Coordinates of C-alpha atoms and ligand atoms in Angstrom, one line a residue:
M1 CA 59.9 125.3 47.9
K2 CA 57.4 124.6 45.1
F3 CA 57.7 124.7 41.4
D4 CA 56.0 123.1 38.6
H5 CA 58.2 121.6 36.0
T6 CA 55.7 121.5 33.3
D7 CA 54.9 125.1 32.8
I8 CA 58.5 125.8 31.8
S9 CA 58.9 122.9 29.4
N10 CA 55.5 123.2 27.8
G11 CA 56.9 125.9 25.6
H12 CA 55.0 128.8 27.1
G13 CA 57.2 129.6 30.1
I14 CA 56.6 131.8 33.0
D15 CA 56.3 135.5 32.2
F16 CA 57.0 137.5 35.3
I17 CA 57.7 140.8 33.5
D18 CA 54.5 142.8 33.9
E19 CA 55.1 145.6 31.3
P20 CA 51.8 147.5 32.0
L21 CA 52.6 147.6 35.7
I22 CA 56.2 148.6 35.2
N23 CA 55.2 151.4 32.8
S24 CA 52.5 152.7 35.1
L25 CA 55.0 152.7 38.0
I26 CA 57.4 154.8 35.9
D27 CA 54.6 157.2 34.9
E28 CA 53.3 157.6 38.5
N29 CA 56.8 158.3 39.8
I30 CA 58.0 161.2 37.7
E31 CA 58.2 163.7 40.6
E32 CA 60.4 162.8 43.5
D33 CA 58.7 162.4 46.9
P34 CA 61.3 163.2 49.6
V35 CA 59.1 162.0 52.5
L36 CA 58.4 158.7 50.8
C37 CA 62.1 158.3 49.8
R38 CA 63.3 158.9 53.3
E39 CA 60.8 156.3 54.6
I40 CA 62.2 153.8 52.1
F41 CA 65.8 154.7 53.1
A42 CA 64.9 154.0 56.7
K43 CA 63.1 150.7 55.7
S44 CA 66.2 149.6 53.7
K45 CA 68.1 149.4 57.0
S46 CA 66.0 146.2 57.8
K47 CA 67.7 144.7 54.7
Q48 CA 64.5 143.3 53.2
P49 CA 64.4 143.2 49.4
F50 CA 62.3 146.0 47.9
N51 CA 59.0 145.7 46.1
L52 CA 58.5 147.4 42.7
Q53 CA 56.8 150.4 44.3
D54 CA 59.8 151.2 46.5
T55 CA 62.1 150.9 43.6
A56 CA 60.1 153.2 41.4
A57 CA 59.9 155.8 44.1
L58 CA 63.7 155.9 44.3
I59 CA 64.0 156.1 40.5
A60 CA 62.2 159.4 40.7
I61 CA 65.0 161.0 42.8
R62 CA 66.4 164.1 41.1
S63 CA 67.5 166.7 43.7
E64 CA 71.1 166.8 44.7
G65 CA 70.3 166.5 48.4
L66 CA 68.2 163.3 48.0
L67 CA 70.7 161.8 45.6
H68 CA 73.4 162.3 48.2
E69 CA 71.2 160.6 50.8
L70 CA 70.6 157.7 48.4
F71 CA 74.4 157.3 47.8
E72 CA 75.1 157.5 51.5
T73 CA 72.5 154.9 52.3
A74 CA 73.8 152.5 49.6
R75 CA 77.4 153.0 50.9
E76 CA 76.4 152.2 54.5
L77 CA 74.4 149.1 53.5
K78 CA 77.3 147.8 51.4
R79 CA 79.7 148.3 54.2
E80 CA 77.3 146.6 56.6
I81 CA 76.6 143.5 54.5
Y82 CA 79.8 143.0 52.5
G83 CA 82.4 144.8 54.7
K84 CA 85.2 146.4 52.7
R85 CA 86.0 143.4 50.5
I86 CA 85.8 143.5 46.7
V87 CA 85.9 140.1 45.0
L88 CA 88.2 139.9 42.0
F89 CA 87.8 137.7 38.9
A90 CA 88.9 137.4 35.3
P91 CA 86.8 136.6 32.3
L92 CA 88.3 133.9 30.0
Y93 CA 86.9 134.0 26.5
V94 CA 86.9 130.4 25.2
G95 CA 85.3 130.8 21.8
N96 CA 83.5 133.5 19.7
H97 CA 81.7 131.4 17.1
C98 CA 78.1 132.5 17.2
V99 CA 74.9 131.5 15.4
N100 CA 73.1 134.6 16.6
D101 CA 73.1 138.1 15.2
C102 CA 72.6 140.4 18.3
K103 CA 73.1 143.8 16.7
Y104 CA 75.3 145.2 19.5
C105 CA 77.8 142.4 19.6
G106 CA 81.2 142.0 17.9
F107 CA 80.7 138.3 17.8
R108 CA 77.4 138.3 16.0
R109 CA 77.4 136.1 12.9
S110 CA 77.1 139.0 10.4
A111 CA 79.9 141.1 12.0
K112 CA 82.5 141.9 9.3
G113 CA 86.1 141.4 10.1
T114 CA 85.7 139.5 13.3
V115 CA 88.5 137.0 13.8
R116 CA 86.8 133.7 14.8
K117 CA 88.4 131.3 17.2
T118 CA 87.8 128.6 19.8
L119 CA 90.7 127.8 22.1
T120 CA 92.2 124.3 21.7
K121 CA 92.8 122.4 25.0
E122 CA 96.5 123.3 24.9
E123 CA 95.6 127.0 24.3
L124 CA 93.1 127.0 27.2
V125 CA 95.7 125.5 29.5
K126 CA 98.2 128.2 28.4
E127 CA 95.6 130.9 29.2
I128 CA 95.0 129.4 32.6
Y129 CA 98.7 129.3 33.4
N130 CA 98.9 132.9 32.4
L131 CA 96.0 133.9 34.7
E132 CA 97.4 131.8 37.6
D133 CA 100.8 133.5 37.1
L134 CA 99.1 136.8 37.7
G135 CA 97.4 135.6 40.9
H136 CA 93.8 135.0 39.7
K137 CA 91.8 132.3 41.5
R138 CA 88.3 133.0 40.1
L139 CA 87.3 132.8 36.4
I140 CA 84.3 133.3 34.4
L141 CA 84.4 131.3 31.1
V142 CA 82.6 133.1 28.3
F143 CA 81.3 131.5 25.1
G144 CA 79.3 132.6 22.0
E145 CA 76.3 130.5 21.1
S146 CA 77.3 127.7 18.7
P147 CA 76.7 124.0 18.3
K148 CA 80.4 123.6 19.2
Y149 CA 79.8 124.8 22.7
T150 CA 77.7 122.0 24.0
P151 CA 77.1 121.5 27.8
E152 CA 79.7 118.7 27.6
F153 CA 82.2 121.0 26.0
I154 CA 81.6 123.7 28.6
A155 CA 81.9 121.1 31.4
D156 CA 85.2 119.9 30.0
C157 CA 86.6 123.4 29.9
V158 CA 85.6 123.8 33.6
R159 CA 87.3 120.6 34.5
I160 CA 90.5 121.7 32.7
C161 CA 90.4 125.0 34.7
Y162 CA 90.3 123.2 38.0
S163 CA 92.9 120.6 37.1
T164 CA 95.5 123.1 35.7
K165 CA 97.8 124.2 38.4
K166 CA 101.1 126.0 38.4
G167 CA 103.2 126.6 41.5
N168 CA 100.9 128.0 44.1
G169 CA 98.5 128.9 41.3
E170 CA 95.1 127.3 41.0
I171 CA 91.7 128.1 39.9
R172 CA 89.2 127.6 42.7
R173 CA 86.0 128.9 41.2
V174 CA 84.8 128.8 37.7
N175 CA 81.6 130.7 36.7
I176 CA 80.0 130.6 33.3
N177 CA 78.5 133.1 30.9
A178 CA 77.1 131.3 28.0
A179 CA 73.9 130.8 26.1
P180 CA 70.9 129.5 28.1
L181 CA 70.7 125.7 28.3
D182 CA 68.0 123.2 28.8
I183 CA 67.6 121.6 32.2
E184 CA 69.7 118.6 31.3
G185 CA 72.4 120.9 30.0
Y186 CA 72.6 122.8 33.2
R187 CA 72.9 119.4 35.1
T188 CA 75.9 118.6 32.9
V189 CA 77.8 121.8 33.6
K190 CA 76.8 121.7 37.3
S191 CA 78.4 118.3 37.5
A192 CA 81.8 119.9 36.6
G193 CA 81.5 122.0 39.7
I194 CA 80.6 125.4 38.4
G195 CA 79.9 128.4 40.6
T196 CA 77.4 130.9 39.1
F197 CA 75.8 130.5 35.7
Q198 CA 75.1 133.9 34.2
V199 CA 72.6 134.8 31.5
F200 CA 71.8 138.4 30.9
Q201 CA 68.4 139.2 29.5
E202 CA 70.0 142.1 27.6
T203 CA 66.6 143.9 27.6
Y204 CA 63.4 142.9 29.4
H205 CA 61.4 145.1 27.0
R206 CA 59.8 142.8 24.5
E207 CA 59.6 145.2 21.6
T208 CA 63.2 146.3 22.0
Y209 CA 64.3 142.7 22.5
A210 CA 62.8 141.9 19.1
R211 CA 64.6 144.9 17.5
Y212 CA 68.0 143.7 18.6
H213 CA 67.6 140.0 18.3
P214 CA 66.4 138.6 14.9
A215 CA 63.3 136.4 15.5
N216 CA 64.6 133.4 13.7
D217 CA 67.8 133.2 15.8
I218 CA 67.9 131.0 18.9
K219 CA 68.4 134.2 20.9
G220 CA 65.3 135.7 19.3
D221 CA 63.2 133.7 21.6
Y222 CA 62.5 136.1 24.5
M223 CA 60.8 133.5 26.8
W224 CA 63.6 130.9 26.3
R225 CA 66.0 133.4 27.7
L226 CA 63.7 134.8 30.3
N227 CA 63.3 131.4 31.9
A228 CA 67.0 130.5 31.6
M229 CA 67.4 130.8 35.4
D230 CA 64.3 128.8 36.2
R231 CA 65.7 125.9 34.2
A232 CA 69.1 126.4 35.8
F233 CA 67.5 126.0 39.2
M234 CA 65.7 122.9 38.1
G235 CA 69.0 121.6 36.7
G236 CA 70.6 122.0 40.2
I237 CA 72.2 125.4 39.9
D238 CA 71.3 127.6 42.7
D239 CA 73.9 130.4 42.0
M240 CA 72.2 132.3 39.3
G241 CA 73.5 135.5 37.7
I242 CA 71.2 137.8 35.9
G243 CA 71.8 141.1 34.1
V244 CA 70.8 143.8 31.6
L245 CA 72.8 145.3 28.8
F246 CA 72.1 148.9 29.7
G247 CA 71.6 151.3 26.7
L248 CA 69.2 149.2 24.7
Y249 CA 66.1 150.5 26.4
D250 CA 65.0 152.9 29.2
W251 CA 67.1 152.2 32.3
R252 CA 64.1 152.7 34.6
F253 CA 62.2 149.9 32.9
E254 CA 65.2 147.6 33.0
L255 CA 65.9 148.3 36.7
L256 CA 62.3 147.5 37.6
S257 CA 62.5 144.4 35.5
L258 CA 65.7 143.2 37.3
V259 CA 63.9 143.7 40.6
S260 CA 60.9 141.7 39.2
H261 CA 63.2 138.9 38.1
S262 CA 64.8 138.8 41.6
I263 CA 61.4 138.7 43.3
H264 CA 60.3 135.9 40.9
L265 CA 63.3 133.7 41.7
Q266 CA 63.1 134.4 45.4
D267 CA 59.3 133.7 45.6
R268 CA 59.3 130.7 43.4
Y269 CA 62.5 128.9 44.4
G270 CA 63.4 130.5 47.8
V271 CA 66.7 131.8 46.3
G272 CA 67.3 135.2 44.8
P273 CA 69.9 135.8 42.1
H274 CA 73.5 135.4 43.4
T275 CA 74.7 138.2 41.3
I276 CA 73.4 141.0 39.1
S277 CA 75.5 142.5 36.3
F278 CA 74.8 145.9 34.7
P279 CA 77.0 146.3 31.7
R280 CA 76.7 149.4 29.6
I281 CA 77.0 149.0 25.9
Q282 CA 80.4 149.6 24.5
P283 CA 81.7 150.0 20.9
A284 CA 82.1 146.7 19.2
Q285 CA 83.5 145.5 15.8
D286 CA 81.3 146.6 12.9
M287 CA 78.7 148.1 15.3
N288 CA 77.1 151.2 14.1
L289 CA 73.9 151.6 16.1
P290 CA 71.8 154.5 17.0
L291 CA 71.5 154.1 20.8
P292 CA 68.8 156.6 22.0
Y293 CA 68.7 155.0 25.5
R294 CA 72.4 155.4 26.4
V295 CA 72.8 155.5 30.1
T296 CA 74.7 158.6 31.4
D297 CA 77.2 158.4 34.2
E298 CA 74.8 160.1 36.6
Q299 CA 72.0 157.6 35.8
F300 CA 74.4 154.8 36.1
K301 CA 75.5 155.8 39.6
K302 CA 71.9 156.2 40.6
L303 CA 70.8 152.8 39.3
V304 CA 73.7 151.0 41.0
A305 CA 72.8 152.6 44.3
I306 CA 69.1 151.8 44.0
L307 CA 70.0 148.2 43.1
R308 CA 72.1 148.0 46.2
L309 CA 69.1 148.9 48.4
A310 CA 66.6 146.9 46.4
V311 CA 68.4 143.5 46.5
P312 CA 70.7 143.8 49.6
Y313 CA 72.0 140.3 49.5
T314 CA 72.7 140.0 45.8
G315 CA 76.3 140.5 44.7
L316 CA 76.7 143.4 42.2
I317 CA 79.2 143.1 39.5
M318 CA 80.7 146.1 37.7
T319 CA 82.8 145.0 34.8
A320 CA 85.9 146.4 33.1
R321 CA 83.6 147.8 30.4
E322 CA 83.6 150.8 32.7
S323 CA 86.5 153.2 32.8
E324 CA 88.9 153.5 35.7
E325 CA 87.3 156.9 36.6
I326 CA 83.7 155.5 36.7
R327 CA 84.8 152.5 38.6
D328 CA 86.4 154.8 41.1
Q329 CA 83.2 156.7 41.6
V330 CA 80.6 153.9 41.6
M331 CA 82.5 151.2 43.6
E332 CA 81.4 152.6 47.0
F333 CA 77.7 152.5 46.2
G334 CA 77.4 148.8 46.5
V335 CA 79.6 147.0 44.0
S336 CA 80.8 143.7 45.5
Q337 CA 82.7 142.1 42.5
I338 CA 84.9 143.4 39.6
D339 CA 87.0 141.8 37.0
A340 CA 90.6 143.0 36.7
G341 CA 93.4 142.7 34.2
T342 CA 90.7 141.8 31.7
R343 CA 91.5 140.7 28.2
L344 CA 88.6 139.8 26.0
E345 CA 90.5 138.6 23.0
I346 CA 90.4 134.8 22.6
G347 CA 93.9 133.8 23.8
G348 CA 94.4 137.4 25.1
Y349 CA 96.2 136.4 28.4
Q350 CA 99.0 134.9 26.4
N351 CA 99.4 138.1 24.4
R352 CA 99.0 140.7 27.0
D353 CA 101.2 143.3 25.4
R354 CA 99.1 143.4 22.3
E355 CA 96.9 146.6 22.0
Q356 CA 93.1 146.1 22.1
E357 CA 91.9 145.2 18.6
L358 CA 88.1 145.3 18.2
S359 CA 88.2 142.6 15.5
R360 CA 89.4 140.1 18.1
E361 CA 87.1 141.2 21.0
Q362 CA 83.5 141.3 21.8
F363 CA 83.6 145.0 22.7
R364 CA 86.0 147.6 23.9
V365 CA 87.3 147.4 27.5
G366 CA 87.2 150.6 29.5
D367 CA 89.5 149.7 32.3
T368 CA 92.7 148.3 30.9
R369 CA 94.9 148.3 34.1
N370 CA 96.6 145.1 35.1
L371 CA 95.6 143.1 38.1
D372 CA 98.3 144.4 40.4
D373 CA 97.4 148.0 39.5
V374 CA 93.8 147.4 40.3
I375 CA 94.7 145.7 43.6
H376 CA 96.9 148.7 44.5
W377 CA 94.1 151.1 43.7
L378 CA 91.6 149.2 45.8
L379 CA 94.0 149.1 48.7
K380 CA 94.6 152.8 48.4
N381 CA 90.8 153.2 48.8
E382 CA 90.9 150.9 51.9
F383 CA 89.0 148.1 50.2
I384 CA 90.2 144.5 50.8
P385 CA 90.7 142.9 47.4
S386 CA 89.5 139.3 47.8
F387 CA 90.0 136.1 45.9
C388 CA 87.7 134.2 48.3
T389 CA 85.9 131.1 47.0
S390 CA 85.0 129.7 50.3
C391 CA 81.2 129.9 50.3
Y392 CA 80.5 127.6 47.4
R393 CA 83.3 125.2 48.4
V394 CA 81.9 124.7 51.9
G395 CA 78.3 124.7 50.7
R396 CA 77.2 128.2 51.5
T397 CA 75.3 128.7 48.2
G398 CA 71.7 129.4 47.1
E399 CA 69.3 129.1 50.0
H400 CA 72.0 128.3 52.4
F401 CA 73.9 131.3 51.4
M402 CA 70.8 133.4 52.1
E403 CA 70.5 131.8 55.6
Y404 CA 74.0 132.9 56.3
A405 CA 73.7 136.2 54.7
I406 CA 70.5 137.5 56.2
P407 CA 71.6 137.5 59.8
G408 CA 74.7 139.4 58.7
F409 CA 77.1 136.4 59.1
I410 CA 78.8 137.2 55.8
K411 CA 81.2 139.7 57.5
K412 CA 82.3 136.9 59.8
F413 CA 83.4 134.8 56.8
C414 CA 84.0 137.3 54.1
T415 CA 86.4 139.8 55.7
P416 CA 88.6 137.1 57.2
N417 CA 88.7 135.1 54.0
A418 CA 89.4 138.3 52.0
M419 CA 92.4 139.0 54.2
L420 CA 93.7 135.4 53.9
T421 CA 93.4 135.3 50.1
L422 CA 94.8 138.8 49.8
A423 CA 97.8 137.6 51.9
E424 CA 98.3 134.7 49.5
Y425 CA 98.4 137.2 46.6
L426 CA 100.8 139.5 48.4
E427 CA 103.2 136.6 49.1
D428 CA 103.1 135.0 45.7
Y429 CA 102.4 137.7 43.1
A430 CA 102.4 141.3 44.3
T431 CA 104.8 144.0 43.4
P432 CA 106.7 145.3 46.4
E433 CA 104.6 148.5 46.6
T434 CA 101.3 146.4 46.5
K435 CA 102.7 144.0 49.1
E436 CA 103.4 146.9 51.5
A437 CA 100.0 148.5 50.9
G438 CA 98.3 145.2 51.3
Y439 CA 99.8 144.2 54.6
S440 CA 99.1 147.7 55.9
V441 CA 95.4 147.3 55.0
I442 CA 95.3 143.9 56.6
E443 CA 97.0 145.3 59.7
K444 CA 94.5 148.2 60.0
N445 CA 91.6 145.7 59.7
L446 CA 93.0 143.5 62.4
Q447 CA 93.5 146.5 64.7
S448 CA 89.8 147.4 64.3
M449 CA 88.7 143.9 65.3
E450 CA 88.1 143.2 69.0
E451 CA 90.1 140.5 70.7
S452 CA 88.4 137.2 70.1
E453 CA 89.0 133.5 69.3
Q454 CA 88.2 134.4 65.7
K455 CA 90.9 137.1 65.6
Q456 CA 93.5 134.6 67.0
K457 CA 92.5 132.1 64.3
I458 CA 92.9 134.8 61.6
L459 CA 96.3 135.7 63.0
S460 CA 97.6 132.2 63.0
K461 CA 96.3 131.5 59.5
L462 CA 98.1 134.7 58.3
E463 CA 101.3 133.5 59.9
A464 CA 100.8 130.1 58.2
I465 CA 100.5 131.7 54.8
K466 CA 103.7 133.6 55.4
T467 CA 105.4 130.2 55.9
G468 CA 104.0 128.8 52.7
K469 CA 100.6 127.3 53.6
R470 CA 97.8 128.0 51.1
D471 CA 94.1 127.8 50.8
L472 CA 93.2 128.3 54.5
L473 CA 89.6 129.3 54.7
F474 CA 86.8 130.0 57.1
Ligands
LIG501 N1 76.7 134.4 23.9 C1 76.1 134.2 25.2 C2 74.9 135.1 25.3 O1 74.7 136.0 24.5 O2 74.2 134.8 26.3 C3 77.2 134.6 26.2 C4 77.3 135.9 26.6 S1 78.0 137.2 25.6 C5 79.5 136.5 25.1 C6 78.3 138.1 27.1 C7 77.5 139.4 27.3 O3 78.2 140.4 26.7 C8 76.1 139.5 26.6 O4 75.1 138.8 27.4 C9 75.9 141.0 26.5 O5 75.2 141.5 27.6 C10 77.3 141.5 26.6 N2 77.7 142.3 25.4 C11 77.5 142.0 24.1 N3 77.9 143.0 23.3 C12 78.3 144.0 24.1 C13 78.7 145.4 23.8 N4 78.8 145.9 22.6 N5 79.0 146.1 24.9 C14 78.9 145.6 26.2 N6 78.5 144.4 26.4 C15 78.1 143.6 25.4
LIG502 FE1 76.4 135.7 20.1 FE2 76.1 136.3 22.7 FE3 77.2 138.0 21.0 FE4 74.6 137.5 20.9 S1 75.7 138.5 22.6 S2 76.0 137.6 19.1 S3 74.6 135.4 21.4 S4 78.0 136.1 21.6

C-alpha cells in the first residue's frame, strides 16, 4: 500500500474524476451493443470490479430483453456474494444546525421554518432506548455541519450509543454520516469505535456542484469533499461510505464517477468503499428547485443493477427515501442494506406517533413502515433480515474484509450471522406473525444447508438464543 500524505494536505488534493473521459464514454455509448454487453455479463461472473468502459457499455442498455438480462445477472451476483440477507439499520439524527446552504436540504442555513435542535445527552439516551426497544442493533448517526459537531462531540455520541443498554437491547455498530473531517478528526472518531464513515459527494460534476453549494461555504470546496475518504483512510478508517444525491446531475455521469471513486480508493489504498449509497432527492422544507435531472424509477433500477455488477464487493444501501413499492422492486437487484422504521426528526424515535413534518426533518421519507412491518415484508420475500455486526467486531474490515469477501467466504459468515441475529429479534421484539414467519425462513435455510460441523454449530447457537443467550456470532 502506498500513499503520499502531502498531496492531500498541500491544499490541491487528488482529483480522480476525469470529466472529459467520462463525458466521452457517455457520448461513445449511446447505442446499446448486445454482444459487448453479454461479454460484460459473462465477465461479471468472475466478480472483478469493472473499469469505466464496461460500466459505460451497460449504461447504454435500452432494450427490454437486455435490461432483463442485466437485472437477472445482478440478482444472481447478489445472491452469490451476499446470500439472501439484508442488513437493517436506523438513522439517528443528532443535530440539524448547519453552516452550509446546500440548496436541496431542509437543514440548510437559509431554510425558512426549519426547527433547529441538537439532542442533549439525556435526549440521545432516550432515542437509543427507543431504538433498542424496537430491536435495532445498528445505527448511523447523522449531523449537520456546525462548529458544535466537533470530532470529540461526535465521538462522545458514539460512546453514548455503545454504553446505553436496555434489557437485551444494545447498539453493536455505530456508523457516521457527517461533514468531512481532517485526518486528526477522523482519528478521534475512529477511537470511539465507529464502523463506516459516510460522506456523499452529492454530485461529482464540478459545475453542478458549484450551482448547489455556495462557494463561500465550507461545503463549497469540491476538493475538500472529494478527498474526504482519502483523509479518512489516513486517519485509520478503512470502512468508507461514498454516495451521490441522484437528481442533481446526469445519472450516467454520477454512476461513472462513483465507479471512478471506487477504483481510486482500491488502487491507492488497497480497499474499495465499504458501501455506496444512491439517495434520490426528496422534497424538503422550503425547497423549490427546478430539477431537470430527476432520475426516473426505470433509470434508478438500471443504475442499481449496474452498480451491483461494477463493484461486486461493495455493500449497496437503499434508504427509506424510496417508497415501499420501489424498495420492493429494486431490492433484488443488488441491495445489501436498508434502513427501517426510519424517523428523521431530531428526537423522532421518542415521538413515533407524530406525522412527518417537513419543518422538523431533512427531507420527506418515502417508506414509513415500522421495523416489524419491514422485517415481515422481507421474510415474505424470502430475505433474511440481519442485524449482524460481526465483521467489524472480529476485525474483518477494510482490506481484511476484501480478503474474506473475494473468495466468497461472506456467505459462510453472513448467512449464519443473519439467522442468529434474526432469531434474537424474533425472541425479543417480534410480533407473533413476524416470529412465525421468521422461524419458518430460518428453518427453510437450514434445510437447504448440507450436513456439516458448521450447520451443527448454527443449530446449537439457535437453541442457545432460545434459552436466553445473546450475541453469538461467527
Ligand atoms: N451535513 C453532512 C453533509 O452534508 O455531509 C451530513 C450529511 S446530510 C445530513 C446527509 C445527506 O442527506 C446528504 O449528504 C445528502 O446527500 C442527503 N440529502 C440532503 N438533502 C436531501 C434531500 N432533499 N433529499 C434526499 N437526500 C438529501
Ligand atoms: Fe448542511 Fe449537510 Fe444539509 Fe448541506 S446537506 S445543508 S451540509 S446538513
